[in-house]
JSON list of C-alpha atoms in Angstrom, two decimals:
[
{"chain": "A", "resi": 1, "resn": "MET", "atom": "CA", "xyz": [-110.56, 6.30, -42.54]},
{"chain": "A", "resi": 2, "resn": "VAL", "atom": "CA", "xyz": [-110.54, 10.06, -42.28]},
{"chain": "A", "resi": 3, "resn": "PRO", "atom": "CA", "xyz": [-110.53, 12.15, -39.08]},
{"chain": "A", "resi": 4, "resn": "CYS", "atom": "CA", "xyz": [-113.36, 11.84, -36.58]},
{"chain": "A", "resi": 5, "resn": "TYR", "atom": "CA", "xyz": [-115.18, 14.49, -34.61]},
{"chain": "A", "resi": 6, "resn": "ARG", "atom": "CA", "xyz": [-116.10, 13.77, -30.98]},
{"chain": "A", "resi": 7, "resn": "ILE", "atom": "CA", "xyz": [-118.53, 15.41, -28.62]},
{"chain": "A", "resi": 8, "resn": "LYS", "atom": "CA", "xyz": [-118.27, 13.76, -25.20]},
{"chain": "A", "resi": 9, "resn": "VAL", "atom": "CA", "xyz": [-119.22, 10.08, -25.73]},
{"chain": "A", "resi": 10, "resn": "PHE", "atom": "CA", "xyz": [-120.49, 10.49, -29.33]},
{"chain": "A", "resi": 11, "resn": "GLY", "atom": "CA", "xyz": [-118.46, 10.64, -32.53]},
{"chain": "A", "resi": 12, "resn": "LEU", "atom": "CA", "xyz": [-118.79, 10.88, -36.29]},
{"chain": "A", "resi": 13, "resn": "CYS", "atom": "CA", "xyz": [-116.19, 9.82, -38.88]},
{"chain": "A", "resi": 14, "resn": "GLY", "atom": "CA", "xyz": [-116.00, 9.95, -42.65]},
{"chain": "A", "resi": 15, "resn": "GLU", "atom": "CA", "xyz": [-114.84, 6.75, -44.37]},
{"chain": "A", "resi": 16, "resn": "LEU", "atom": "CA", "xyz": [-113.47, 5.76, -47.73]},
{"chain": "A", "resi": 17, "resn": "ILE", "atom": "CA", "xyz": [-113.44, 2.03, -48.50]},
{"chain": "A", "resi": 18, "resn": "TRP", "atom": "CA", "xyz": [-111.83, 0.09, -51.33]},
{"chain": "A", "resi": 19, "resn": "GLY", "atom": "CA", "xyz": [-111.72, -3.65, -51.80]},
{"chain": "A", "resi": 20, "resn": "ASN", "atom": "CA", "xyz": [-112.77, -6.74, -53.70]},
{"chain": "A", "resi": 21, "resn": "ALA", "atom": "CA", "xyz": [-116.03, -8.66, -53.54]},
{"chain": "A", "resi": 22, "resn": "TRP", "atom": "CA", "xyz": [-115.82, -12.42, -54.02]},
{"chain": "A", "resi": 23, "resn": "PHE", "atom": "CA", "xyz": [-118.63, -14.39, -55.62]},
{"chain": "A", "resi": 24, "resn": "THR", "atom": "CA", "xyz": [-118.97, -18.17, -55.52]},
{"chain": "A", "resi": 25, "resn": "PRO", "atom": "CA", "xyz": [-122.05, -19.75, -57.10]},
{"chain": "A", "resi": 26, "resn": "LEU", "atom": "CA", "xyz": [-124.18, -22.06, -54.98]},
{"chain": "A", "resi": 27, "resn": "LYS", "atom": "CA", "xyz": [-124.76, -24.47, -57.87]},
{"chain": "A", "resi": 28, "resn": "PRO", "atom": "CA", "xyz": [-121.86, -26.54, -59.22]},
{"chain": "A", "resi": 29, "resn": "THR", "atom": "CA", "xyz": [-122.70, -25.73, -62.87]},
{"chain": "A", "resi": 30, "resn": "ARG", "atom": "CA", "xyz": [-120.16, -22.90, -62.84]},
{"chain": "A", "resi": 31, "resn": "PRO", "atom": "CA", "xyz": [-117.61, -23.64, -60.14]},
{"chain": "A", "resi": 32, "resn": "GLN", "atom": "CA", "xyz": [-115.15, -20.77, -60.74]},
{"chain": "A", "resi": 33, "resn": "VAL", "atom": "CA", "xyz": [-114.97, -17.86, -58.32]},
{"chain": "A", "resi": 34, "resn": "ASP", "atom": "CA", "xyz": [-115.39, -14.29, -59.59]},
{"chain": "A", "resi": 35, "resn": "THR", "atom": "CA", "xyz": [-114.19, -11.05, -58.06]},
{"chain": "A", "resi": 36, "resn": "ALA", "atom": "CA", "xyz": [-115.12, -7.40, -58.58]},
{"chain": "A", "resi": 37, "resn": "ARG", "atom": "CA", "xyz": [-113.47, -4.27, -57.19]},
{"chain": "A", "resi": 38, "resn": "PHE", "atom": "CA", "xyz": [-115.47, -1.62, -55.42]},
{"chain": "A", "resi": 39, "resn": "LEU", "atom": "CA", "xyz": [-114.95, 1.87, -54.05]},
{"chain": "A", "resi": 40, "resn": "GLY", "atom": "CA", "xyz": [-117.30, 3.53, -51.60]},
{"chain": "A", "resi": 41, "resn": "ALA", "atom": "CA", "xyz": [-117.64, 6.48, -49.24]},
{"chain": "A", "resi": 42, "resn": "GLY", "atom": "CA", "xyz": [-119.68, 6.81, -46.11]},
{"chain": "A", "resi": 43, "resn": "ALA", "atom": "CA", "xyz": [-119.92, 7.74, -42.47]},
{"chain": "A", "resi": 44, "resn": "ARG", "atom": "CA", "xyz": [-119.53, 6.05, -39.11]},
{"chain": "A", "resi": 45, "resn": "GLY", "atom": "CA", "xyz": [-121.36, 7.20, -36.02]},
{"chain": "A", "resi": 46, "resn": "PHE", "atom": "CA", "xyz": [-120.34, 5.83, -32.64]},
{"chain": "A", "resi": 47, "resn": "PHE", "atom": "CA", "xyz": [-121.01, 5.90, -28.94]},
{"chain": "A", "resi": 48, "resn": "GLU", "atom": "CA", "xyz": [-118.10, 5.09, -26.59]},
{"chain": "A", "resi": 49, "resn": "GLN", "atom": "CA", "xyz": [-118.51, 4.82, -22.84]},
{"chain": "A", "resi": 50, "resn": "SER", "atom": "CA", "xyz": [-115.53, 4.41, -20.54]},
{"chain": "A", "resi": 51, "resn": "LEU", "atom": "CA", "xyz": [-115.96, 1.74, -17.87]},
{"chain": "A", "resi": 52, "resn": "SER", "atom": "CA", "xyz": [-112.60, 2.36, -16.14]},
{"chain": "A", "resi": 53, "resn": "ASP", "atom": "CA", "xyz": [-109.14, 3.74, -16.97]},
{"chain": "A", "resi": 54, "resn": "ARG", "atom": "CA", "xyz": [-108.41, 0.74, -19.21]},
{"chain": "A", "resi": 55, "resn": "TRP", "atom": "CA", "xyz": [-111.83, -0.55, -20.36]},
{"chain": "A", "resi": 56, "resn": "SER", "atom": "CA", "xyz": [-114.54, 0.97, -22.56]},
{"chain": "A", "resi": 57, "resn": "VAL", "atom": "CA", "xyz": [-117.55, -0.17, -24.58]},
{"chain": "A", "resi": 58, "resn": "ARG", "atom": "CA", "xyz": [-118.14, 1.11, -28.09]},
{"chain": "A", "resi": 59, "resn": "MET", "atom": "CA", "xyz": [-121.10, 0.81, -30.49]},
{"chain": "A", "resi": 60, "resn": "ASP", "atom": "CA", "xyz": [-120.69, 1.74, -34.18]},
{"chain": "A", "resi": 61, "resn": "VAL", "atom": "CA", "xyz": [-123.10, 2.22, -37.09]},
{"chain": "A", "resi": 62, "resn": "ASP", "atom": "CA", "xyz": [-121.73, 2.53, -40.65]},
{"chain": "A", "resi": 63, "resn": "LEU", "atom": "CA", "xyz": [-123.50, 3.66, -43.83]},
{"chain": "A", "resi": 64, "resn": "PHE", "atom": "CA", "xyz": [-121.81, 3.47, -47.26]},
{"chain": "A", "resi": 65, "resn": "ALA", "atom": "CA", "xyz": [-122.69, 4.44, -50.82]},
{"chain": "A", "resi": 66, "resn": "PRO", "atom": "CA", "xyz": [-120.71, 3.11, -53.79]},
{"chain": "A", "resi": 67, "resn": "ILE", "atom": "CA", "xyz": [-118.59, 5.49, -55.85]},
{"chain": "A", "resi": 68, "resn": "MET", "atom": "CA", "xyz": [-117.57, 2.72, -58.24]},
{"chain": "A", "resi": 69, "resn": "ARG", "atom": "CA", "xyz": [-120.23, -0.01, -58.30]},
{"chain": "A", "resi": 70, "resn": "ALA", "atom": "CA", "xyz": [-119.10, -3.62, -58.34]},
{"chain": "A", "resi": 71, "resn": "GLN", "atom": "CA", "xyz": [-120.94, -5.91, -60.71]},
{"chain": "A", "resi": 72, "resn": "ILE", "atom": "CA", "xyz": [-120.47, -9.62, -61.43]},
{"chain": "A", "resi": 73, "resn": "GLU", "atom": "CA", "xyz": [-121.89, -11.18, -64.57]},
{"chain": "A", "resi": 74, "resn": "ASP", "atom": "CA", "xyz": [-122.13, -14.78, -65.75]},
{"chain": "A", "resi": 75, "resn": "ASP", "atom": "CA", "xyz": [-120.79, -16.16, -69.06]},
{"chain": "A", "resi": 76, "resn": "ASN", "atom": "CA", "xyz": [-123.90, -14.91, -70.91]},
{"chain": "A", "resi": 77, "resn": "LEU", "atom": "CA", "xyz": [-123.33, -11.37, -69.52]},
{"chain": "A", "resi": 78, "resn": "ALA", "atom": "CA", "xyz": [-126.42, -11.66, -67.35]},
{"chain": "A", "resi": 79, "resn": "GLU", "atom": "CA", "xyz": [-126.03, -9.72, -64.14]},
{"chain": "A", "resi": 80, "resn": "ARG", "atom": "CA", "xyz": [-125.59, -12.04, -61.14]},
{"chain": "A", "resi": 81, "resn": "TRP", "atom": "CA", "xyz": [-124.73, -9.53, -58.44]},
{"chain": "A", "resi": 82, "resn": "ASP", "atom": "CA", "xyz": [-124.50, -5.75, -58.04]},
{"chain": "A", "resi": 83, "resn": "THR", "atom": "CA", "xyz": [-123.64, -3.54, -55.10]},
{"chain": "A", "resi": 84, "resn": "SER", "atom": "CA", "xyz": [-126.61, -2.00, -53.35]},
{"chain": "A", "resi": 85, "resn": "ALA", "atom": "CA", "xyz": [-127.25, 1.75, -53.48]},
{"chain": "A", "resi": 86, "resn": "VAL", "atom": "CA", "xyz": [-126.58, 2.04, -49.74]},
{"chain": "A", "resi": 87, "resn": "SER", "atom": "CA", "xyz": [-125.16, -0.56, -47.38]},
{"chain": "A", "resi": 88, "resn": "GLY", "atom": "CA", "xyz": [-124.57, -0.53, -43.67]},
{"chain": "A", "resi": 89, "resn": "SER", "atom": "CA", "xyz": [-123.34, -2.38, -40.64]},
{"chain": "A", "resi": 90, "resn": "ALA", "atom": "CA", "xyz": [-123.53, -2.20, -36.88]},
{"chain": "A", "resi": 91, "resn": "SER", "atom": "CA", "xyz": [-121.08, -3.48, -34.28]},
{"chain": "A", "resi": 92, "resn": "ALA", "atom": "CA", "xyz": [-120.38, -3.50, -30.58]},
{"chain": "A", "resi": 93, "resn": "SER", "atom": "CA", "xyz": [-116.86, -3.71, -29.11]},
{"chain": "A", "resi": 94, "resn": "VAL", "atom": "CA", "xyz": [-115.11, -3.90, -25.79]},
{"chain": "A", "resi": 95, "resn": "LEU", "atom": "CA", "xyz": [-111.82, -1.96, -25.83]},
{"chain": "A", "resi": 96, "resn": "VAL", "atom": "CA", "xyz": [-108.85, -2.51, -23.55]},
{"chain": "A", "resi": 97, "resn": "TRP", "atom": "CA", "xyz": [-106.10, 0.12, -23.43]},
{"chain": "A", "resi": 98, "resn": "PHE", "atom": "CA", "xyz": [-102.55, -1.07, -22.66]}
]
């Protein structure tokens, strides 16, 4: 994750993600598991509200675009899965500061 910019309770961060995607077929005709590496860049926007000195609530929204697209093919080289052009997620958290 790269640095974030905050304005009061709102923030925006740039993100760089790298990882592996795992694929397991639903039918037992091909039981092996495949993996594919992916690389993506995106942004996270968040809202964080302090409830007290130690507690706060945070809501995040992430949007990513692939830099290196992951693709999994079957034995006949037919495409079985490909990363989407844009993906996203949303989350809500309760934070406790120690």
